[in-house]
Amino acid sequence: MSLKNRNFLKLLDFTAEEILEFLDLADKLKAMKKSGKLHDVLKGKNVALIFEKTSTRTRCSFEIAAHDLGMGTTYLDPASSQFGKKESVADTARVLGRMYEGIEYRGFGQELVEELAEYAGVPVWNGLTNEFHPTQMLADMMTIREHKDTLKGLKLVYFGDARYNMGNSYMVVCAKLGLDFVACAPKKYFPDEKLVETCKEIAAKSGSTITITEDINAVKGADVVCTDVWVSMGEPDEIWKERIEDLMPYQVNKAVMDLAGEKAIFLHCLPSFHDLNTKIGMEMGKRFNITEMEVTDEVFESEASKVFDEAENRMHTIKAVIAATMGATFE
């Protein structure tokens, strides 16, 4: 099947077979990079990287992926772009679409990346929005498959705030690929009911299940345990107190991993507040008398933790997305 000229905005837009095609290509590209085999098949092409929300892993992954494919990149942060300020999203899309062969967007509402895609005339890739994080899901599925040798039939449990991009995206990709998905969170942090129903319909066809629960015991028998930071970039500072109070019972700690069982691996998209070795972590530690937040250092540094495999795989899967949607071919 051809993924050429497709936008990569959310995984709801793709079939299970297409998602697996991205993963298979990522495996191939990872093997090529590890063996030192050049794959700069897109020489002469350029991509624009729009970052309304800054990032370490996403930026590095897109820049290295593009470089390995032989492409040039232009990084546009909020200070160096008029995106949505002096120039409309539609006009920016039409300008960049005349200069670049592809555009990445990482920022706020899903409607912004959708509008970019509507007007750009070139492939647009979602590096993260408030609602979805599809490139992260490819990296996570690649990592799970590397450690479990399969995806279909596995049980993935997500702890924490399940209303936004990570909770939503895990639910979608699990439904598509046939993993049983569990969101374990306080009721006020449950995902949107309409999206839940959509995912249940998809899961019924793939042979998997969608469970939304407040019961931490639902982690029993999990193959994969996931979480994310409790406060996202751009949210007000005053929200920390409420989130810490509400979500501390859903921290991924040794007791949770013991409930899951010995076969469970742990994933986190990073960055993580598993210690006080960050400016924000230290500040919140002093304010709330805590040393860890969404995951304990014991779990983060354990043998079960595959977070750095996951972080590396961002690069390989993003490279696969760029290559596939731009019609690259490899020997």
PDB file of C-alpha atoms in Angstrom, residues 25-326:
ATOM      1  CA  LEU A  25       9.762   0.485   7.865  1.00  0.00           C
ATOM      2  CA  ALA A  26      11.052   1.853  11.182  1.00  0.00           C
ATOM      3  CA  ASP A  27      12.554  -1.565  11.954  1.00  0.00           C
ATOM      4  CA  LYS A  28      14.277  -1.558   8.582  1.00  0.00           C
ATOM      5  CA  LEU A  29      15.609   1.977   8.982  1.00  0.00           C
ATOM      6  CA  LYS A  30      16.850   1.245  12.498  1.00  0.00           C
ATOM      7  CA  ALA A  31      18.770  -1.769  11.230  1.00  0.00           C
ATOM      8  CA  MET A  32      20.276   0.330   8.435  1.00  0.00           C
ATOM      9  CA  LYS A  33      21.396   3.018  10.860  1.00  0.00           C
ATOM     10  CA  LYS A  34      22.860   0.507  13.310  1.00  0.00           C
ATOM     11  CA  SER A  35      24.838  -1.137  10.494  1.00  0.00           C
ATOM     12  CA  GLY A  36      26.109   2.207   9.215  1.00  0.00           C
ATOM     13  CA  LYS A  37      24.328   1.897   5.867  1.00  0.00           C
ATOM     14  CA  LEU A  38      23.560   5.313   4.407  1.00  0.00           C
ATOM     15  CA  HIS A  39      19.938   5.936   3.453  1.00  0.00           C
ATOM     16  CA  ASP A  40      19.996   9.571   2.321  1.00  0.00           C
ATOM     17  CA  VAL A  41      17.480   8.977  -0.462  1.00  0.00           C
ATOM     18  CA  LEU A  42      15.698  12.343  -0.106  1.00  0.00           C
ATOM     19  CA  LYS A  43      18.623  14.626  -0.940  1.00  0.00           C
ATOM     20  CA  GLY A  44      17.589  18.072  -2.139  1.00  0.00           C
ATOM     21  CA  LYS A  45      14.354  18.121  -0.154  1.00  0.00           C
ATOM     22  CA  ASN A  46      13.637  20.253   2.915  1.00  0.00           C
ATOM     23  CA  VAL A  47      11.211  20.241   5.841  1.00  0.00           C
ATOM     24  CA  ALA A  48       9.923  22.964   8.165  1.00  0.00           C
ATOM     25  CA  LEU A  49       9.614  22.165  11.876  1.00  0.00           C
ATOM     26  CA  ILE A  50       7.082  24.362  13.707  1.00  0.00           C
ATOM     27  CA  PHE A  51       7.421  24.110  17.489  1.00  0.00           C
ATOM     28  CA  GLU A  52       4.902  26.157  19.464  1.00  0.00           C
ATOM     29  CA  LYS A  53       5.748  23.775  22.326  1.00  0.00           C
ATOM     30  CA  THR A  54       9.464  23.135  22.686  1.00  0.00           C
ATOM     31  CA  SER A  55      10.827  19.614  22.999  1.00  0.00           C
ATOM     32  CA  THR A  56      14.077  17.676  23.300  1.00  0.00           C
ATOM     33  CA  ARG A  57      13.126  14.282  21.855  1.00  0.00           C
ATOM     34  CA  THR A  58      10.721  15.441  19.141  1.00  0.00           C
ATOM     35  CA  ARG A  59      13.037  18.121  17.769  1.00  0.00           C
ATOM     36  CA  CYS A  60      16.130  15.922  17.840  1.00  0.00           C
ATOM     37  CA  SER A  61      14.224  13.027  16.297  1.00  0.00           C
ATOM     38  CA  PHE A  62      12.894  15.086  13.390  1.00  0.00           C
ATOM     39  CA  GLU A  63      16.226  16.807  12.744  1.00  0.00           C
ATOM     40  CA  ILE A  64      18.294  13.601  12.823  1.00  0.00           C
ATOM     41  CA  ALA A  65      15.683  11.697  10.817  1.00  0.00           C
ATOM     42  CA  ALA A  66      15.640  14.375   8.128  1.00  0.00           C
ATOM     43  CA  HIS A  67      19.447  14.583   8.089  1.00  0.00           C
ATOM     44  CA  ASP A  68      19.815  10.812   7.743  1.00  0.00           C
ATOM     45  CA  LEU A  69      17.406  10.937   4.801  1.00  0.00           C
ATOM     46  CA  GLY A  70      19.552  13.663   3.190  1.00  0.00           C
ATOM     47  CA  MET A  71      17.113  16.512   3.878  1.00  0.00           C
ATOM     48  CA  GLY A  72      17.533  20.035   5.199  1.00  0.00           C
ATOM     49  CA  THR A  73      15.514  21.397   8.135  1.00  0.00           C
ATOM     50  CA  THR A  74      14.345  24.804   9.331  1.00  0.00           C
ATOM     51  CA  TYR A  75      13.359  25.018  12.997  1.00  0.00           C
ATOM     52  CA  LEU A  76      10.684  27.590  13.845  1.00  0.00           C
ATOM     53  CA  ASP A  77      10.008  28.275  17.527  1.00  0.00           C
ATOM     54  CA  PRO A  78       7.441  30.767  18.898  1.00  0.00           C
ATOM     55  CA  ALA A  79      10.009  33.591  18.865  1.00  0.00           C
ATOM     56  CA  SER A  80      11.060  33.075  15.248  1.00  0.00           C
ATOM     57  CA  SER A  81       7.705  32.584  13.562  1.00  0.00           C
ATOM     58  CA  GLN A  82       4.577  34.645  12.954  1.00  0.00           C
ATOM     59  CA  PHE A  83       2.474  31.464  12.978  1.00  0.00           C
ATOM     60  CA  GLY A  84      -1.059  32.380  14.051  1.00  0.00           C
ATOM     61  CA  LYS A  85       0.015  35.870  15.171  1.00  0.00           C
ATOM     62  CA  LYS A  86       0.764  38.232  12.294  1.00  0.00           C
ATOM     63  CA  GLU A  87       0.044  35.529   9.752  1.00  0.00           C
ATOM     64  CA  SER A  88      -2.883  33.119   9.726  1.00  0.00           C
ATOM     65  CA  VAL A  89      -2.407  29.367   9.897  1.00  0.00           C
ATOM     66  CA  ALA A  90      -3.795  29.011   6.382  1.00  0.00           C
ATOM     67  CA  ASP A  91      -1.434  31.623   4.943  1.00  0.00           C
ATOM     68  CA  THR A  92       1.555  30.134   6.763  1.00  0.00           C
ATOM     69  CA  ALA A  93       0.667  26.716   5.382  1.00  0.00           C
ATOM     70  CA  ARG A  94       0.470  28.020   1.820  1.00  0.00           C
ATOM     71  CA  VAL A  95       3.784  29.858   2.117  1.00  0.00           C
ATOM     72  CA  LEU A  96       5.681  26.963   3.673  1.00  0.00           C
ATOM     73  CA  GLY A  97       4.087  24.495   1.272  1.00  0.00           C
ATOM     74  CA  ARG A  98       5.706  26.414  -1.614  1.00  0.00           C
ATOM     75  CA  MET A  99       9.159  26.237  -0.007  1.00  0.00           C
ATOM     76  CA  TYR A 100       9.265  22.864   1.737  1.00  0.00           C
ATOM     77  CA  GLU A 101       8.396  19.288   0.889  1.00  0.00           C
ATOM     78  CA  GLY A 102       7.004  18.571   4.355  1.00  0.00           C
ATOM     79  CA  ILE A 103       5.915  20.378   7.536  1.00  0.00           C
ATOM     80  CA  GLU A 104       5.952  19.221  11.170  1.00  0.00           C
ATOM     81  CA  TYR A 105       3.796  20.918  13.809  1.00  0.00           C
ATOM     82  CA  ARG A 106       4.055  20.561  17.586  1.00  0.00           C
ATOM     83  CA  GLY A 107       1.789  22.743  19.662  1.00  0.00           C
ATOM     84  CA  PHE A 108      -1.712  23.198  20.954  1.00  0.00           C
ATOM     85  CA  GLY A 109      -5.113  22.382  19.446  1.00  0.00           C
ATOM     86  CA  GLN A 110      -5.536  19.546  16.953  1.00  0.00           C
ATOM     87  CA  GLU A 111      -7.484  21.957  14.766  1.00  0.00           C
ATOM     88  CA  LEU A 112      -4.234  23.861  14.054  1.00  0.00           C
ATOM     89  CA  VAL A 113      -2.378  20.906  12.566  1.00  0.00           C
ATOM     90  CA  GLU A 114      -5.537  19.913  10.691  1.00  0.00           C
ATOM     91  CA  GLU A 115      -5.733  23.420   9.168  1.00  0.00           C
ATOM     92  CA  LEU A 116      -2.059  23.310   8.231  1.00  0.00           C
ATOM     93  CA  ALA A 117      -2.691  20.049   6.417  1.00  0.00           C
ATOM     94  CA  GLU A 118      -5.734  21.451   4.638  1.00  0.00           C
ATOM     95  CA  TYR A 119      -3.771  24.288   3.024  1.00  0.00           C
ATOM     96  CA  ALA A 120      -0.124  23.180   2.807  1.00  0.00           C
ATOM     97  CA  GLY A 121      -0.267  20.936  -0.243  1.00  0.00           C
ATOM     98  CA  VAL A 122       2.592  18.838   1.186  1.00  0.00           C
ATOM     99  CA  PRO A 123       2.628  16.171   3.917  1.00  0.00           C
ATOM    100  CA  VAL A 124       2.057  17.558   7.423  1.00  0.00           C
ATOM    101  CA  TRP A 125       3.148  15.596  10.506  1.00  0.00           C
ATOM    102  CA  ASN A 126       1.766  15.972  14.013  1.00  0.00           C
ATOM    103  CA  GLY A 127       4.628  16.185  16.533  1.00  0.00           C
ATOM    104  CA  LEU A 128       2.111  16.639  19.383  1.00  0.00           C
ATOM    105  CA  THR A 129      -1.148  18.456  19.986  1.00  0.00           C
ATOM    106  CA  ASN A 130      -3.331  18.711  23.059  1.00  0.00           C
ATOM    107  CA  GLU A 131      -5.456  15.842  21.762  1.00  0.00           C
ATOM    108  CA  PHE A 132      -3.069  13.413  20.050  1.00  0.00           C
ATOM    109  CA  HIS A 133       0.591  12.325  19.958  1.00  0.00           C
ATOM    110  CA  PRO A 134       0.799   9.851  17.061  1.00  0.00           C
ATOM    111  CA  THR A 135       4.582   9.823  16.565  1.00  0.00           C
ATOM    112  CA  GLN A 136       5.013   8.828  20.223  1.00  0.00           C
ATOM    113  CA  MET A 137       2.613   5.943  19.724  1.00  0.00           C
ATOM    114  CA  LEU A 138       4.663   4.519  16.879  1.00  0.00           C
ATOM    115  CA  ALA A 139       7.776   4.669  19.057  1.00  0.00           C
ATOM    116  CA  ASP A 140       5.953   2.975  21.923  1.00  0.00           C
ATOM    117  CA  MET A 141       4.534   0.210  19.746  1.00  0.00           C
ATOM    118  CA  MET A 142       7.955  -0.357  18.199  1.00  0.00           C
ATOM    119  CA  THR A 143       9.483  -0.637  21.671  1.00  0.00           C
ATOM    120  CA  ILE A 144       6.786  -3.009  22.908  1.00  0.00           C
ATOM    121  CA  ARG A 145       7.185  -5.220  19.851  1.00  0.00           C
ATOM    122  CA  GLU A 146      10.961  -5.322  20.341  1.00  0.00           C
ATOM    123  CA  HIS A 147      10.549  -6.578  23.905  1.00  0.00           C
ATOM    124  CA  LYS A 148       7.396  -8.683  23.527  1.00  0.00           C
ATOM    125  CA  ASP A 149       7.773  -9.900  19.914  1.00  0.00           C
ATOM    126  CA  THR A 150       4.111  -9.111  19.291  1.00  0.00           C
ATOM    127  CA  LEU A 151       1.411  -6.508  19.872  1.00  0.00           C
ATOM    128  CA  LYS A 152      -1.974  -8.111  19.336  1.00  0.00           C
ATOM    129  CA  GLY A 153      -3.430  -9.607  22.499  1.00  0.00           C
ATOM    130  CA  LEU A 154      -1.197  -7.725  24.935  1.00  0.00           C
ATOM    131  CA  LYS A 155      -2.597  -5.700  27.836  1.00  0.00           C
ATOM    132  CA  LEU A 156      -1.509  -2.057  28.208  1.00  0.00           C
ATOM    133  CA  VAL A 157      -2.458  -0.024  31.289  1.00  0.00           C
ATOM    134  CA  TYR A 158      -2.120   3.757  31.395  1.00  0.00           C
ATOM    135  CA  PHE A 159      -2.016   5.535  34.771  1.00  0.00           C
ATOM    136  CA  GLY A 160      -2.771   9.203  35.412  1.00  0.00           C
ATOM    137  CA  ASP A 161      -4.588  11.923  33.523  1.00  0.00           C
ATOM    138  CA  ALA A 162      -6.249  10.087  30.623  1.00  0.00           C
ATOM    139  CA  ARG A 163      -8.036  13.087  29.091  1.00  0.00           C
ATOM    140  CA  TYR A 164      -5.351  14.371  26.771  1.00  0.00           C
ATOM    141  CA  ASN A 165      -2.869  13.371  24.079  1.00  0.00           C
ATOM    142  CA  MET A 166      -1.167  10.377  25.706  1.00  0.00           C
ATOM    143  CA  GLY A 167      -4.265   8.741  27.159  1.00  0.00           C
ATOM    144  CA  ASN A 168      -6.211   9.387  23.955  1.00  0.00           C
ATOM    145  CA  SER A 169      -3.457   8.122  21.693  1.00  0.00           C
ATOM    146  CA  TYR A 170      -2.784   4.938  23.659  1.00  0.00           C
ATOM    147  CA  MET A 171      -6.479   4.157  23.553  1.00  0.00           C
ATOM    148  CA  VAL A 172      -6.601   4.682  19.770  1.00  0.00           C
ATOM    149  CA  VAL A 173      -3.486   2.710  18.885  1.00  0.00           C
ATOM    150  CA  CYS A 174      -4.436  -0.188  21.160  1.00  0.00           C
ATOM    151  CA  ALA A 175      -7.896  -0.359  19.607  1.00  0.00           C
ATOM    152  CA  LYS A 176      -6.400  -0.304  16.111  1.00  0.00           C
ATOM    153  CA  LEU A 177      -3.707  -2.915  16.745  1.00  0.00           C
ATOM    154  CA  GLY A 178      -5.641  -5.268  19.003  1.00  0.00           C
ATOM    155  CA  LEU A 179      -4.132  -4.583  22.416  1.00  0.00           C
ATOM    156  CA  ASP A 180      -6.402  -4.532  25.465  1.00  0.00           C
ATOM    157  CA  PHE A 181      -6.319  -0.968  26.806  1.00  0.00           C
ATOM    158  CA  VAL A 182      -6.978   0.104  30.386  1.00  0.00           C
ATOM    159  CA  ALA A 183      -7.036   3.723  31.563  1.00  0.00           C
ATOM    160  CA  CYS A 184      -6.610   3.819  35.342  1.00  0.00           C
ATOM    161  CA  ALA A 185      -7.491   7.263  36.688  1.00  0.00           C
ATOM    162  CA  PRO A 186      -9.826   9.239  38.945  1.00  0.00           C
ATOM    163  CA  LYS A 187     -13.219   9.674  37.282  1.00  0.00           C
ATOM    164  CA  LYS A 188     -12.673  13.396  36.602  1.00  0.00           C
ATOM    165  CA  TYR A 189      -9.621  12.420  34.499  1.00  0.00           C
ATOM    166  CA  PHE A 190     -11.425   9.900  32.281  1.00  0.00           C
ATOM    167  CA  PRO A 191     -11.093  10.417  28.497  1.00  0.00           C
ATOM    168  CA  ASP A 192     -13.821  11.938  26.351  1.00  0.00           C
ATOM    169  CA  GLU A 193     -16.821   9.583  26.179  1.00  0.00           C
ATOM    170  CA  LYS A 194     -17.274  10.046  22.445  1.00  0.00           C
ATOM    171  CA  LEU A 195     -13.674   9.005  21.762  1.00  0.00           C
ATOM    172  CA  VAL A 196     -14.065   6.055  24.133  1.00  0.00           C
ATOM    173  CA  GLU A 197     -17.095   4.858  22.192  1.00  0.00           C
ATOM    174  CA  THR A 198     -15.267   5.271  18.882  1.00  0.00           C
ATOM    175  CA  CYS A 199     -12.341   3.235  20.211  1.00  0.00           C
ATOM    176  CA  LYS A 200     -14.665   0.544  21.565  1.00  0.00           C
ATOM    177  CA  GLU A 201     -16.159   0.154  18.095  1.00  0.00           C
ATOM    178  CA  ILE A 202     -12.691  -0.175  16.582  1.00  0.00           C
ATOM    179  CA  ALA A 203     -11.583  -2.580  19.328  1.00  0.00           C
ATOM    180  CA  ALA A 204     -14.599  -4.816  18.732  1.00  0.00           C
ATOM    181  CA  LYS A 205     -13.325  -5.355  15.188  1.00  0.00           C
ATOM    182  CA  SER A 206      -9.700  -5.894  16.192  1.00  0.00           C
ATOM    183  CA  GLY A 207     -10.599  -8.305  18.992  1.00  0.00           C
ATOM    184  CA  SER A 208      -9.440  -6.125  21.890  1.00  0.00           C
ATOM    185  CA  THR A 209     -11.110  -4.317  24.787  1.00  0.00           C
ATOM    186  CA  ILE A 210     -11.251  -0.779  26.181  1.00  0.00           C
ATOM    187  CA  THR A 211     -11.593  -0.378  29.957  1.00  0.00           C
ATOM    188  CA  ILE A 212     -11.821   2.929  31.822  1.00  0.00           C
ATOM    189  CA  THR A 213     -11.626   2.490  35.581  1.00  0.00           C
ATOM    190  CA  GLU A 214     -10.657   4.028  38.915  1.00  0.00           C
ATOM    191  CA  ASP A 215      -9.539   0.620  40.238  1.00  0.00           C
ATOM    192  CA  ILE A 216      -5.751   0.293  40.434  1.00  0.00           C
ATOM    193  CA  ASN A 217      -6.150  -3.497  40.640  1.00  0.00           C
ATOM    194  CA  ALA A 218      -6.986  -3.394  36.931  1.00  0.00           C
ATOM    195  CA  VAL A 219      -3.230  -3.428  36.319  1.00  0.00           C
ATOM    196  CA  LYS A 220      -3.072  -7.132  37.227  1.00  0.00           C
ATOM    197  CA  GLY A 221      -1.628  -9.152  34.367  1.00  0.00           C
ATOM    198  CA  ALA A 222      -0.505  -6.105  32.392  1.00  0.00           C
ATOM    199  CA  ASP A 223       2.195  -6.550  29.772  1.00  0.00           C
ATOM    200  CA  VAL A 224       2.877  -2.814  29.575  1.00  0.00           C
ATOM    201  CA  VAL A 225       2.445  -0.099  32.226  1.00  0.00           C
ATOM    202  CA  CYS A 226       2.570   3.531  31.077  1.00  0.00           C
ATOM    203  CA  THR A 227       2.244   6.987  32.565  1.00  0.00           C
ATOM    204  CA  ASP A 228       2.975  10.638  31.766  1.00  0.00           C
ATOM    205  CA  VAL A 229       3.682  13.876  33.621  1.00  0.00           C
ATOM    206  CA  TRP A 230       0.714  15.209  35.557  1.00  0.00           C
ATOM    207  CA  VAL A 231       0.928  18.809  34.327  1.00  0.00           C
ATOM    208  CA  SER A 232       1.569  19.525  30.651  1.00  0.00           C
ATOM    209  CA  MET A 233       3.451  22.393  29.076  1.00  0.00           C
ATOM    210  CA  GLY A 234       1.317  25.525  28.902  1.00  0.00           C
ATOM    211  CA  GLU A 235      -0.975  24.650  31.818  1.00  0.00           C
ATOM    212  CA  PRO A 236      -1.175  27.174  34.695  1.00  0.00           C
ATOM    213  CA  ASP A 237       1.174  26.773  37.650  1.00  0.00           C
ATOM    214  CA  GLU A 238      -1.690  26.709  40.152  1.00  0.00           C
ATOM    215  CA  ILE A 239      -2.895  23.365  38.763  1.00  0.00           C
ATOM    216  CA  TRP A 240       0.030  21.462  40.353  1.00  0.00           C
ATOM    217  CA  LYS A 241      -1.558  21.197  43.801  1.00  0.00           C
ATOM    218  CA  GLU A 242      -4.799  19.721  42.500  1.00  0.00           C
ATOM    219  CA  ARG A 243      -3.068  17.275  40.155  1.00  0.00           C
ATOM    220  CA  ILE A 244      -0.652  16.001  42.799  1.00  0.00           C
ATOM    221  CA  GLU A 245      -3.454  15.470  45.313  1.00  0.00           C
ATOM    222  CA  ASP A 246      -5.713  13.762  42.758  1.00  0.00           C
ATOM    223  CA  LEU A 247      -3.140  11.625  40.987  1.00  0.00           C
ATOM    224  CA  MET A 248      -0.695  10.554  43.697  1.00  0.00           C
ATOM    225  CA  PRO A 249      -2.798   7.405  44.356  1.00  0.00           C
ATOM    226  CA  TYR A 250      -2.162   6.557  40.670  1.00  0.00           C
ATOM    227  CA  GLN A 251       1.618   6.882  40.842  1.00  0.00           C
ATOM    228  CA  VAL A 252       3.454   4.001  39.161  1.00  0.00           C
ATOM    229  CA  ASN A 253       5.502   2.496  41.977  1.00  0.00           C
ATOM    230  CA  LYS A 254       6.837  -0.924  42.960  1.00  0.00           C
ATOM    231  CA  ALA A 255       3.452  -1.986  44.363  1.00  0.00           C
ATOM    232  CA  VAL A 256       1.805  -1.228  41.002  1.00  0.00           C
ATOM    233  CA  MET A 257       4.490  -3.089  39.045  1.00  0.00           C
ATOM    234  CA  ASP A 258       4.244  -6.039  41.439  1.00  0.00           C
ATOM    235  CA  LEU A 259       0.494  -6.116  40.800  1.00  0.00           C
ATOM    236  CA  ALA A 260       1.151  -6.105  37.064  1.00  0.00           C
ATOM    237  CA  GLY A 261       3.523  -9.033  37.387  1.00  0.00           C
ATOM    238  CA  GLU A 262       7.076  -9.945  36.422  1.00  0.00           C
ATOM    239  CA  LYS A 263       6.459  -9.813  32.678  1.00  0.00           C
ATOM    240  CA  ALA A 264       5.395  -6.146  32.672  1.00  0.00           C
ATOM    241  CA  ILE A 265       7.560  -3.441  31.119  1.00  0.00           C
ATOM    242  CA  PHE A 266       7.332   0.258  31.955  1.00  0.00           C
ATOM    243  CA  LEU A 267       7.101   3.110  29.419  1.00  0.00           C
ATOM    244  CA  HIS A 268       7.125   6.900  29.784  1.00  0.00           C
ATOM    245  CA  CYS A 269       7.319   9.420  26.923  1.00  0.00           C
ATOM    246  CA  LEU A 270       9.624  11.699  28.975  1.00  0.00           C
ATOM    247  CA  PRO A 271      10.529  14.047  30.533  1.00  0.00           C
ATOM    248  CA  SER A 272       9.738  12.439  33.885  1.00  0.00           C
ATOM    249  CA  PHE A 273       9.617  13.693  37.468  1.00  0.00           C
ATOM    250  CA  HIS A 274      11.052  10.520  39.010  1.00  0.00           C
ATOM    251  CA  ASP A 275      13.486  12.456  41.239  1.00  0.00           C
ATOM    252  CA  LEU A 276      14.387  16.026  42.229  1.00  0.00           C
ATOM    253  CA  ASN A 277      17.123  16.472  39.617  1.00  0.00           C
ATOM    254  CA  THR A 278      15.197  19.040  37.596  1.00  0.00           C
ATOM    255  CA  LYS A 279      14.321  22.651  38.308  1.00  0.00           C
ATOM    256  CA  ILE A 280      10.571  21.964  38.346  1.00  0.00           C
ATOM    257  CA  GLY A 281      10.974  18.684  40.223  1.00  0.00           C
ATOM    258  CA  MET A 282      12.972  20.390  42.950  1.00  0.00           C
ATOM    259  CA  GLU A 283      10.479  23.254  43.190  1.00  0.00           C
ATOM    260  CA  MET A 284       7.477  20.919  43.492  1.00  0.00           C
ATOM    261  CA  GLY A 285       9.356  18.691  45.900  1.00  0.00           C
ATOM    262  CA  LYS A 286       9.866  21.607  48.260  1.00  0.00           C
ATOM    263  CA  ARG A 287       6.304  22.905  47.861  1.00  0.00           C
ATOM    264  CA  PHE A 288       4.569  19.579  48.409  1.00  0.00           C
ATOM    265  CA  ASN A 289       7.157  17.601  50.399  1.00  0.00           C
ATOM    266  CA  ILE A 290       7.520  14.880  47.771  1.00  0.00           C
ATOM    267  CA  THR A 291      10.523  13.328  46.050  1.00  0.00           C
ATOM    268  CA  GLU A 292       8.782  11.687  43.078  1.00  0.00           C
ATOM    269  CA  MET A 293       5.600  12.241  41.101  1.00  0.00           C
ATOM    270  CA  GLU A 294       4.041  10.123  38.347  1.00  0.00           C
ATOM    271  CA  VAL A 295       6.631   7.323  38.692  1.00  0.00           C
ATOM    272  CA  THR A 296       9.074   6.428  41.426  1.00  0.00           C
ATOM    273  CA  ASP A 297      12.790   6.431  40.790  1.00  0.00           C
ATOM    274  CA  GLU A 298      12.843   2.762  41.757  1.00  0.00           C
ATOM    275  CA  VAL A 299      10.572   1.862  38.829  1.00  0.00           C
ATOM    276  CA  PHE A 300      12.127   4.349  36.408  1.00  0.00           C
ATOM    277  CA  GLU A 301      15.593   2.887  36.949  1.00  0.00           C
ATOM    278  CA  SER A 302      14.431  -0.740  37.139  1.00  0.00           C
ATOM    279  CA  GLU A 303      15.045  -3.555  34.666  1.00  0.00           C
ATOM    280  CA  ALA A 304      11.389  -3.288  33.636  1.00  0.00           C
ATOM    281  CA  SER A 305      11.865   0.300  32.458  1.00  0.00           C
ATOM    282  CA  LYS A 306      12.363   0.616  28.714  1.00  0.00           C
ATOM    283  CA  VAL A 307      12.079   4.405  28.553  1.00  0.00           C
ATOM    284  CA  PHE A 308      15.403   4.999  26.803  1.00  0.00           C
ATOM    285  CA  ASP A 309      14.728   2.345  24.158  1.00  0.00           C
ATOM    286  CA  GLU A 310      11.431   4.173  23.680  1.00  0.00           C
ATOM    287  CA  ALA A 311      13.166   7.562  23.413  1.00  0.00           C
ATOM    288  CA  GLU A 312      15.600   6.287  20.778  1.00  0.00           C
ATOM    289  CA  ASN A 313      12.765   4.760  18.791  1.00  0.00           C
ATOM    290  CA  ARG A 314      11.197   8.195  18.362  1.00  0.00           C
ATOM    291  CA  MET A 315      13.947   8.864  15.825  1.00  0.00           C
ATOM    292  CA  HIS A 316      13.470   5.645  13.874  1.00  0.00           C
ATOM    293  CA  THR A 317       9.678   5.860  13.738  1.00  0.00           C
ATOM    294  CA  ILE A 318       9.661   9.554  12.823  1.00  0.00           C
ATOM    295  CA  LYS A 319      12.116   8.758  10.057  1.00  0.00           C
ATOM    296  CA  ALA A 320       9.715   6.097   8.837  1.00  0.00           C
ATOM    297  CA  VAL A 321       6.827   8.583   8.823  1.00  0.00           C
ATOM    298  CA  ILE A 322       8.819  11.143   6.826  1.00  0.00           C
ATOM    299  CA  ALA A 323      10.130   8.556   4.399  1.00  0.00           C
ATOM    300  CA  ALA A 324       6.800   6.796   3.806  1.00  0.00           C
ATOM    301  CA  THR A 325       4.745   9.950   3.331  1.00  0.00           C
ATOM    302  CA  MET A 326       7.347  11.404   0.968  1.00  0.00           C
TER     303      MET A 326
END
